[in-house]
Short mmCIF file of C-alpha atoms and ligand atoms in Angstrom, two decimals:
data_model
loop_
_atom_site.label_atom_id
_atom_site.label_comp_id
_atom_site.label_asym_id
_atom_site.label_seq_id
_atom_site.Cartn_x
_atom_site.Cartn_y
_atom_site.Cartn_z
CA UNK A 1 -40.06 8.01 110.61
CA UNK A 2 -43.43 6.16 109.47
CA UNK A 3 -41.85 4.90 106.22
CA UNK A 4 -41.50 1.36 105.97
CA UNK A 5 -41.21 -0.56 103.06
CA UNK A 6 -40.04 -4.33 103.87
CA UNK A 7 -43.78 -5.62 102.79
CA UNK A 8 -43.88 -4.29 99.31
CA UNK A 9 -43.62 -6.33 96.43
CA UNK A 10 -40.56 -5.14 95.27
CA UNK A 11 -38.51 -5.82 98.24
CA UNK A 12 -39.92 -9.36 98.95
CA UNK A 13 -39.07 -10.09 95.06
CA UNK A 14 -35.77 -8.09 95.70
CA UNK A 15 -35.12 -10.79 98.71
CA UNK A 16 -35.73 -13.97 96.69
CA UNK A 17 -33.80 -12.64 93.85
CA UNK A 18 -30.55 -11.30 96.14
CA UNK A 19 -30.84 -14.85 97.83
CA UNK A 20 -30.79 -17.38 94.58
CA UNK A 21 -34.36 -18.77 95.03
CA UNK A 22 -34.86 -17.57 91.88
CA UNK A 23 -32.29 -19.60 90.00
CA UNK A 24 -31.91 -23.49 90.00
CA UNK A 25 -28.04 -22.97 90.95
CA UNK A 26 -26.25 -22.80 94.11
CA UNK A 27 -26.97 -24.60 97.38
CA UNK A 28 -30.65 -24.90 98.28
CA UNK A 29 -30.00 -25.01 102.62
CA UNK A 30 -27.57 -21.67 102.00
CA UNK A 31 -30.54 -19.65 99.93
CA UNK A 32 -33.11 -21.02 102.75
CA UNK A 33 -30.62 -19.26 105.27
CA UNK A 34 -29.68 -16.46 103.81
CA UNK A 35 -33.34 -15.15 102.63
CA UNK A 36 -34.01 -15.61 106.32
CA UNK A 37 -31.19 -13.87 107.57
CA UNK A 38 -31.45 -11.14 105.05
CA UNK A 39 -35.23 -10.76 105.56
CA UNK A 40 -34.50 -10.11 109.31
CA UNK A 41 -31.86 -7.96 108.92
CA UNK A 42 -34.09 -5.83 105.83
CA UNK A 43 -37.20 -5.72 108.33
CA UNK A 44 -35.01 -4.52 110.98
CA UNK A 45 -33.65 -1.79 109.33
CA UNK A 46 -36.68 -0.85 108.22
CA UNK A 47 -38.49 -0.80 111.58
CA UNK A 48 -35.96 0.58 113.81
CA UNK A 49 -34.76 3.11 110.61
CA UNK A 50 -30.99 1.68 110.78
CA UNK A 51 -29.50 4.90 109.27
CA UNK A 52 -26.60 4.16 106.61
CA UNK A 53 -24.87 5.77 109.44
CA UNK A 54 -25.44 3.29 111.79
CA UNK A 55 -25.51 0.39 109.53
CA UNK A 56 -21.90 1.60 107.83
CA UNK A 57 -20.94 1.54 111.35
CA UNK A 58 -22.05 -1.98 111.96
CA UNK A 59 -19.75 -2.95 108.48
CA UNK A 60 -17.14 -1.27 109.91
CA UNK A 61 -17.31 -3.43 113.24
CA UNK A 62 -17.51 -6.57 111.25
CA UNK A 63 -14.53 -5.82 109.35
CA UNK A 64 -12.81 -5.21 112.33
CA UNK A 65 -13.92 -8.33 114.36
CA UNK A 66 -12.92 -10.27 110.91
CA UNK A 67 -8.99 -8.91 111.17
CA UNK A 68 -9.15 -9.74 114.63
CA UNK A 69 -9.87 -13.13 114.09
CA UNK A 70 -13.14 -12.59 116.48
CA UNK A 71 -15.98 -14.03 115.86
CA UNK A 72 -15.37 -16.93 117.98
CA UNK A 73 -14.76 -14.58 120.67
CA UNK A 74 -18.20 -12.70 120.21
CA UNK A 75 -20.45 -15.39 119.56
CA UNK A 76 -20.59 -16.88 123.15
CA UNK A 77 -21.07 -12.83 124.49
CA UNK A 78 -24.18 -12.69 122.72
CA UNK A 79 -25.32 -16.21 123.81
CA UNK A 80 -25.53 -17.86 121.18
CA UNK A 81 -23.02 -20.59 121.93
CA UNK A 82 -25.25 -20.66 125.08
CA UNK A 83 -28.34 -21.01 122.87
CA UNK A 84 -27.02 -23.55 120.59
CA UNK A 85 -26.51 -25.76 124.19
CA UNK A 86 -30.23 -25.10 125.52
CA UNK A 87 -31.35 -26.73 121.84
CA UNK A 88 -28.96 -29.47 122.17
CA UNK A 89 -30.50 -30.03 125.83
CA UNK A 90 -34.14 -29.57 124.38
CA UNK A 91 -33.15 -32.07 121.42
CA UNK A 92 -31.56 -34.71 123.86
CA UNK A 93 -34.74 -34.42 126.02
CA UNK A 94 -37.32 -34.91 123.66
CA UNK A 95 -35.20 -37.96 122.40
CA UNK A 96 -34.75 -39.32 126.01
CA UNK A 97 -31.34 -38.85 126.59
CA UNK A 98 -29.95 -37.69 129.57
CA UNK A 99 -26.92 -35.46 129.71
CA UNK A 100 -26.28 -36.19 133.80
CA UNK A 101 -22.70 -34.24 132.90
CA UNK A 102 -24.45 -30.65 131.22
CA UNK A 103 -22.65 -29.81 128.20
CA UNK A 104 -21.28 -26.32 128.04
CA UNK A 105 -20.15 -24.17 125.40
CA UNK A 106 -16.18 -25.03 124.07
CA UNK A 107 -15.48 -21.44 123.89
CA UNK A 108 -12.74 -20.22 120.89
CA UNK A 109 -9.54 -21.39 122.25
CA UNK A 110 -8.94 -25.16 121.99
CA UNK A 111 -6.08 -26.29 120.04
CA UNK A 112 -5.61 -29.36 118.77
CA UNK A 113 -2.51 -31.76 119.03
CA UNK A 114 -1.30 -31.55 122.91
CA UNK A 115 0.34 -34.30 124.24
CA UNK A 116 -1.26 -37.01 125.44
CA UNK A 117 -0.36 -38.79 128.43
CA UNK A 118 -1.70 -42.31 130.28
CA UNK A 119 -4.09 -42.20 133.46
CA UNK A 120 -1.86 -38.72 134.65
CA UNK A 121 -0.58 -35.72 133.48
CA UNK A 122 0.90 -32.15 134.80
CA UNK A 123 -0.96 -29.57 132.64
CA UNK A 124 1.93 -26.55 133.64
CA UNK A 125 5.01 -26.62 133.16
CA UNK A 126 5.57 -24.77 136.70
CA UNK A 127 6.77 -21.07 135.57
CA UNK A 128 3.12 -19.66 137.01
CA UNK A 129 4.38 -19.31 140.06
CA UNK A 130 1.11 -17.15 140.61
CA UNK A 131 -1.12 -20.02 140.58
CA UNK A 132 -2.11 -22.39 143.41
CA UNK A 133 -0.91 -25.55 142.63
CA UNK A 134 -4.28 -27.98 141.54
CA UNK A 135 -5.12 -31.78 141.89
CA UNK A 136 -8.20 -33.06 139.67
CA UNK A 137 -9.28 -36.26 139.23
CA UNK A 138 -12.66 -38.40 138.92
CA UNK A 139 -13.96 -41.28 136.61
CA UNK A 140 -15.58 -41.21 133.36
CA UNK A 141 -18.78 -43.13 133.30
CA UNK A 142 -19.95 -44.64 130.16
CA UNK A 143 -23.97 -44.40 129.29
CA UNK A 144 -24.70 -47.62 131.24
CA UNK A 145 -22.79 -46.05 134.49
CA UNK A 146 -20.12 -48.77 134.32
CA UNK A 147 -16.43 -46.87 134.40
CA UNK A 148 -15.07 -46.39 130.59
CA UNK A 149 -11.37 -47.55 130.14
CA UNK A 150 -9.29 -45.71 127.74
CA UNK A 151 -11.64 -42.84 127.69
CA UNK A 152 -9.98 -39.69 126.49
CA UNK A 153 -9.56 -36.55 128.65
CA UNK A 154 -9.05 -33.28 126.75
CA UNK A 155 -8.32 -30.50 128.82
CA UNK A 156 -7.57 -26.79 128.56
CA UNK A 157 -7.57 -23.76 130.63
CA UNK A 158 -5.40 -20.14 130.79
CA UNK A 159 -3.05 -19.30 133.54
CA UNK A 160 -3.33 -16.61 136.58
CA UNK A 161 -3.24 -13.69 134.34
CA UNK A 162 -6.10 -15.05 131.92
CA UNK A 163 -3.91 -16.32 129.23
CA UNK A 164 -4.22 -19.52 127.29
CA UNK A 165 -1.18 -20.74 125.41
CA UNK A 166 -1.26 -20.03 121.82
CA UNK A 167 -3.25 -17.10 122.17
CA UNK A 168 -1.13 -15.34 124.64
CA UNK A 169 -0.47 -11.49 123.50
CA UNK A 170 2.88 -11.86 126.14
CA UNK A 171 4.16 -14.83 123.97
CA UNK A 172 5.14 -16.21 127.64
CA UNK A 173 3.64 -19.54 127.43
CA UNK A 174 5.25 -22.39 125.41
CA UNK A 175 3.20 -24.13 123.32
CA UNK A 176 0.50 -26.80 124.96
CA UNK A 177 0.79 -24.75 128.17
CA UNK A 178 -2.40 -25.94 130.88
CA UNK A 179 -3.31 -28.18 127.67
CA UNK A 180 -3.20 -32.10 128.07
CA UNK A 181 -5.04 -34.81 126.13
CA UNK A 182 -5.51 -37.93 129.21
CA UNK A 183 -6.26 -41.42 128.94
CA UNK A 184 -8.65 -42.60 131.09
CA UNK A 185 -7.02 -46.12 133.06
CA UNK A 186 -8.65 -49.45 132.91
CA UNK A 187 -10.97 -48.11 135.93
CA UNK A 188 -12.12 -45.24 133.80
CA UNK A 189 -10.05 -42.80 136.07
CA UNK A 190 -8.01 -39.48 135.21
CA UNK A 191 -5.95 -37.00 137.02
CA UNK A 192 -4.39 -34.22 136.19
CA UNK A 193 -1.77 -31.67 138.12
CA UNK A 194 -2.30 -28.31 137.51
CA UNK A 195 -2.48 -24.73 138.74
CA UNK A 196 -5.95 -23.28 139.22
CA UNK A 197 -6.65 -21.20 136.04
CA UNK A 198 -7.77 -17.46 136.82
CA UNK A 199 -10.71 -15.75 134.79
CA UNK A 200 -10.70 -14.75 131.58
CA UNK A 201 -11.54 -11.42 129.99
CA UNK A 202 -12.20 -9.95 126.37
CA UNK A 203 -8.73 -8.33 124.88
CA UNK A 204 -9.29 -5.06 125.94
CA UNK A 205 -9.72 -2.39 122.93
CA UNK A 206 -10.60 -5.14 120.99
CA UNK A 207 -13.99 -5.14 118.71
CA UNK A 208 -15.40 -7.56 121.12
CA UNK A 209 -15.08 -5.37 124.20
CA UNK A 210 -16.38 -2.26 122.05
CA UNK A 211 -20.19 -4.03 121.47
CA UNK A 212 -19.93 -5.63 124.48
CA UNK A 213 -19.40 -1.80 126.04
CA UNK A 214 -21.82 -0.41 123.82
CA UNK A 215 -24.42 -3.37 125.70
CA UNK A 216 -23.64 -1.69 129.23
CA UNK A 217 -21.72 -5.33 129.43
CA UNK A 218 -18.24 -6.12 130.95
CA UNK A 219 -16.38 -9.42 129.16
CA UNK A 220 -14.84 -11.21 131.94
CA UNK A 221 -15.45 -14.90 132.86
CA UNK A 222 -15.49 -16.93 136.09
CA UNK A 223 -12.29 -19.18 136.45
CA UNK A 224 -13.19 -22.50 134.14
CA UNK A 225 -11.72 -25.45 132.88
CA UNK A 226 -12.49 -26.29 129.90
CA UNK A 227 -12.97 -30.74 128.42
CA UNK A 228 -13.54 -32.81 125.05
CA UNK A 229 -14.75 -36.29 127.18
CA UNK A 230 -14.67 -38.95 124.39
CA UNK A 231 -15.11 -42.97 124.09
CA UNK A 232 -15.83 -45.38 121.55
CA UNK A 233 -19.29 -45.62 120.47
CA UNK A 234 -20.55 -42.42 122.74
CA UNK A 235 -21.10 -39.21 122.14
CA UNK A 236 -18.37 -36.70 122.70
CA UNK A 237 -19.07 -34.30 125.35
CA UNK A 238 -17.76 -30.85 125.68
CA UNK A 239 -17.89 -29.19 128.82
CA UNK A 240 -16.20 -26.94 131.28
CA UNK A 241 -16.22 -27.02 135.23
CA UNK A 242 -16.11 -23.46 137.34
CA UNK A 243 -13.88 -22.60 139.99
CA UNK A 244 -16.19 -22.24 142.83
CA UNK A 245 -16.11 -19.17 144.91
CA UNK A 246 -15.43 -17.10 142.11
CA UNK A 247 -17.53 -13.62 142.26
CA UNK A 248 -18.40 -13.85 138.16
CA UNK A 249 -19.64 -17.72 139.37
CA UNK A 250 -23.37 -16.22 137.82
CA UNK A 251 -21.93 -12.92 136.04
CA UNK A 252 -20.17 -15.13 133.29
CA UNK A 253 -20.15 -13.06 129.82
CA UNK A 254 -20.40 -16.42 128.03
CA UNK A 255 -23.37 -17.52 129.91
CA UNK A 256 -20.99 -20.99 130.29
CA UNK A 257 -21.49 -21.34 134.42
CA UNK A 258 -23.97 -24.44 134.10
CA UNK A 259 -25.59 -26.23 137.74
CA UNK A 260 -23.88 -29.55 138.00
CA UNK A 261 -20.70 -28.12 136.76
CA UNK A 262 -19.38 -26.47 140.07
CA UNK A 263 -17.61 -29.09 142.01
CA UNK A 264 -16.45 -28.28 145.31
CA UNK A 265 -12.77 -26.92 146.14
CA UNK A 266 -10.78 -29.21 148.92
CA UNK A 267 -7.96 -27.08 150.19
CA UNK A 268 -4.96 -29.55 151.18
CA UNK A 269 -2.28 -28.88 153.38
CA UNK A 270 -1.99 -32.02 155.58
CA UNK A 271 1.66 -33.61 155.00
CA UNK A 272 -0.16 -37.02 154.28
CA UNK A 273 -2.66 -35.47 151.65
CA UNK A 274 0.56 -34.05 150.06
CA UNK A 275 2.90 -37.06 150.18
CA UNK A 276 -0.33 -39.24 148.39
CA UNK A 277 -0.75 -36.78 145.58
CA UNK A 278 3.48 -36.41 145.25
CA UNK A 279 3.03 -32.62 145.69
CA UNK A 280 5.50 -30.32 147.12
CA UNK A 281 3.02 -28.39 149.60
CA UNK A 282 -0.85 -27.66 149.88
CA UNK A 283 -3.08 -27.88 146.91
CA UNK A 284 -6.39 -27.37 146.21
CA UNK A 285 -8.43 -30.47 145.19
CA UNK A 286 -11.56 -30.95 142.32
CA UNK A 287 -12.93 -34.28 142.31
CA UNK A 288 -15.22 -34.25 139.42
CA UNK A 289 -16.89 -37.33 137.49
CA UNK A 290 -18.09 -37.23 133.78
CA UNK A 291 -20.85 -39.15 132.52
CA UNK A 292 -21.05 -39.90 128.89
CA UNK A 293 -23.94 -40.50 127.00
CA UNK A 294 -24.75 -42.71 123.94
CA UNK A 295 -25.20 -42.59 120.48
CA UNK A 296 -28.45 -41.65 118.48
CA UNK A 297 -29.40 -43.62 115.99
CA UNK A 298 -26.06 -45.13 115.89
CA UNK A 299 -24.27 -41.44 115.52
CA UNK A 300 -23.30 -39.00 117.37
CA UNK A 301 -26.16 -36.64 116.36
CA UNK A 302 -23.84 -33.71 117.88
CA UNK A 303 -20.88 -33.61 116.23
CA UNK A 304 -19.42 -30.20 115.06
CA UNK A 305 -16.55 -30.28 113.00
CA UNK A 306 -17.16 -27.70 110.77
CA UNK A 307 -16.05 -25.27 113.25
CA UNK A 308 -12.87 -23.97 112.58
CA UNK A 309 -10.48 -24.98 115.70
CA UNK A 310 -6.36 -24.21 115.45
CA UNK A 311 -3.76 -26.89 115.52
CA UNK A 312 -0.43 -26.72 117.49
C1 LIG B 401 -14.30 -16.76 125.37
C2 LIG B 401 -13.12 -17.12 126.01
C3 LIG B 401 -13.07 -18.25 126.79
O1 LIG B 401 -11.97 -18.66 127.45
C4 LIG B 401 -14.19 -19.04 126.91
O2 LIG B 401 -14.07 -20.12 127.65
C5 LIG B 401 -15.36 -18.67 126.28
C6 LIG B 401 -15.40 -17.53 125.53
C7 LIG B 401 -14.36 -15.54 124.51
O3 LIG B 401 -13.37 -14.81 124.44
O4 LIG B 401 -15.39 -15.32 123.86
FE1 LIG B 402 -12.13 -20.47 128.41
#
């Protein structure tokens, strides 16, 4: 169809009026957005004639993502979480700062308000019998390189069925499952006792698979585990490391799988190795160091709180 009418007049006056630029009310950053948005979204439809079909369709998805509760889920499969990172990393660069830990996309299920433990922690509570039991350790390094004391560890990740705690459709896990806050020691160092986490995939059915399908895409991630890294007067990093050897290592939905973040796997099985690390037979160990970086301006220019995160 050769009809288009997004450059007429009437629709660009149509677009200022729907988005409040012609009133003195409202917020002035939201009408910015929104004509901007909404001017996309009108050209598109015009140019690729998005029948009412199609966009009733589209409505209909949203609606259905919205019940689900996800848009959280979604967001990193179409790489935007991803995108928001690579402007973060252009940001930092441009202001000199160097990110020698990458940041990587939180992904939608953190909750807040696990228990927080000293210098060590056991992150399962040893009913995933499934999982090979995990050591991982390392130091966080504050922006001078110097070791940072009472750093705080967050750290979440889902058990060998894909499952996080909290958002588990088998109800299995008890709350705060694989999810430990950790204070760094007075040399900077964590360690945690775990199982190693399996990937992750989409709810199938769900809205998110359907686009995803619709894209010629599969939802499944790599094995991950997921950190908030914070200390006093630095910026808080978020982060997750990959569980190398994985076949979806570079075929990660979320785009999260990051160089840098894919330490190597020590399999353990030495009676000494297991008597120093007070396990009860081999383990896999993840040595892994996290480097924070400083302020800007006296802020940490990163911060996002608005997102909407659940609490325990
Ligand atoms: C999603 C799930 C994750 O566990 C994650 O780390 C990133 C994204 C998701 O469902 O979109
Ligand atoms: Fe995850």
């Amino acid at each position: 169809m050769n009809i288009k009418i997004f450059d007429t007049p009437e629709v660009q006056d149509f677009l200022q009026t729907v988005s409040g630029l012609d009133n003195d009310q409202g917020n002035p950053r939201a009408k910015q957005i929104i004509h901007r948005v909404l001017s996309d979204l009108f050209k598109a439809i015009d140019e690729l004639d998005i029948t009412p079909d199609e966009y009733w369709t589209a409505v209909g998805w949203l609606n259905e993502l919205g019940s689900a509760g996800q848009a959280g889920l979604i967001s990193p499969g179409l790489g935007l979480d991803h995108f928001l990172d690579l402007r973060l990393d252009a940001i930092d660069a441009a202001a000199n700062v160097e990110c020698k830990t990458p940041r990587t996309i939180e992904g939608p299920l953190y909750v807040a308000g696990a228990p927080v433990e000293q210098g060590f922690a056991r992150l399962d509570d040893g009913r995933d019998t499934d999982g090979q039991p995990l050591v991982m350790h390392g130091t966080v390094y504050d922006a001078n390189g110097k070791p940072a004391p009472g750093a705080k560890v967050e750290v979440w990740h889902c058990d060998t069925r894909g499952f996080y705690s909290h958002f588990d459709p088998t109800s299995k896990q008890a709350p705060f499952n694989m999810r430990r806050t950790i204070i760094a020691d007075d040399q900077g160092r964590y360690r945690f006792r775990s199982i190693l986490p399996s990937g992750y995939g989409v709810p199938p059915g769900s809205p998110t698979e359907q686009l995803l399908s619709a894209l010629g895409r599969h939802g499944q991630r790599p094995a991950h585990i997921h950190f908030f890294i914070s200390a006093a007067d630095h910026r808080k990093l978020t982060t997750q490391i990959n569980i190398d050897g994985d076949p979806l290592l570079n075929d990660d939905f979320a785009y999260a799988t990051r160089e840098g973040l894919v330490p190597k796997v020590t399999e353990r099985s030495d009676e000494a190795s297991i008597k120093a690390n007070q396990m009860d037979g081999p383990f896999a160990e993840i040595e892994f160091d996290f480097a924070l970086t400083r302020l800007v301006d006296g802020i940490d220019n990163q911060i996002n709180e608005a997102r909407v995160r659940a609490e325990g």
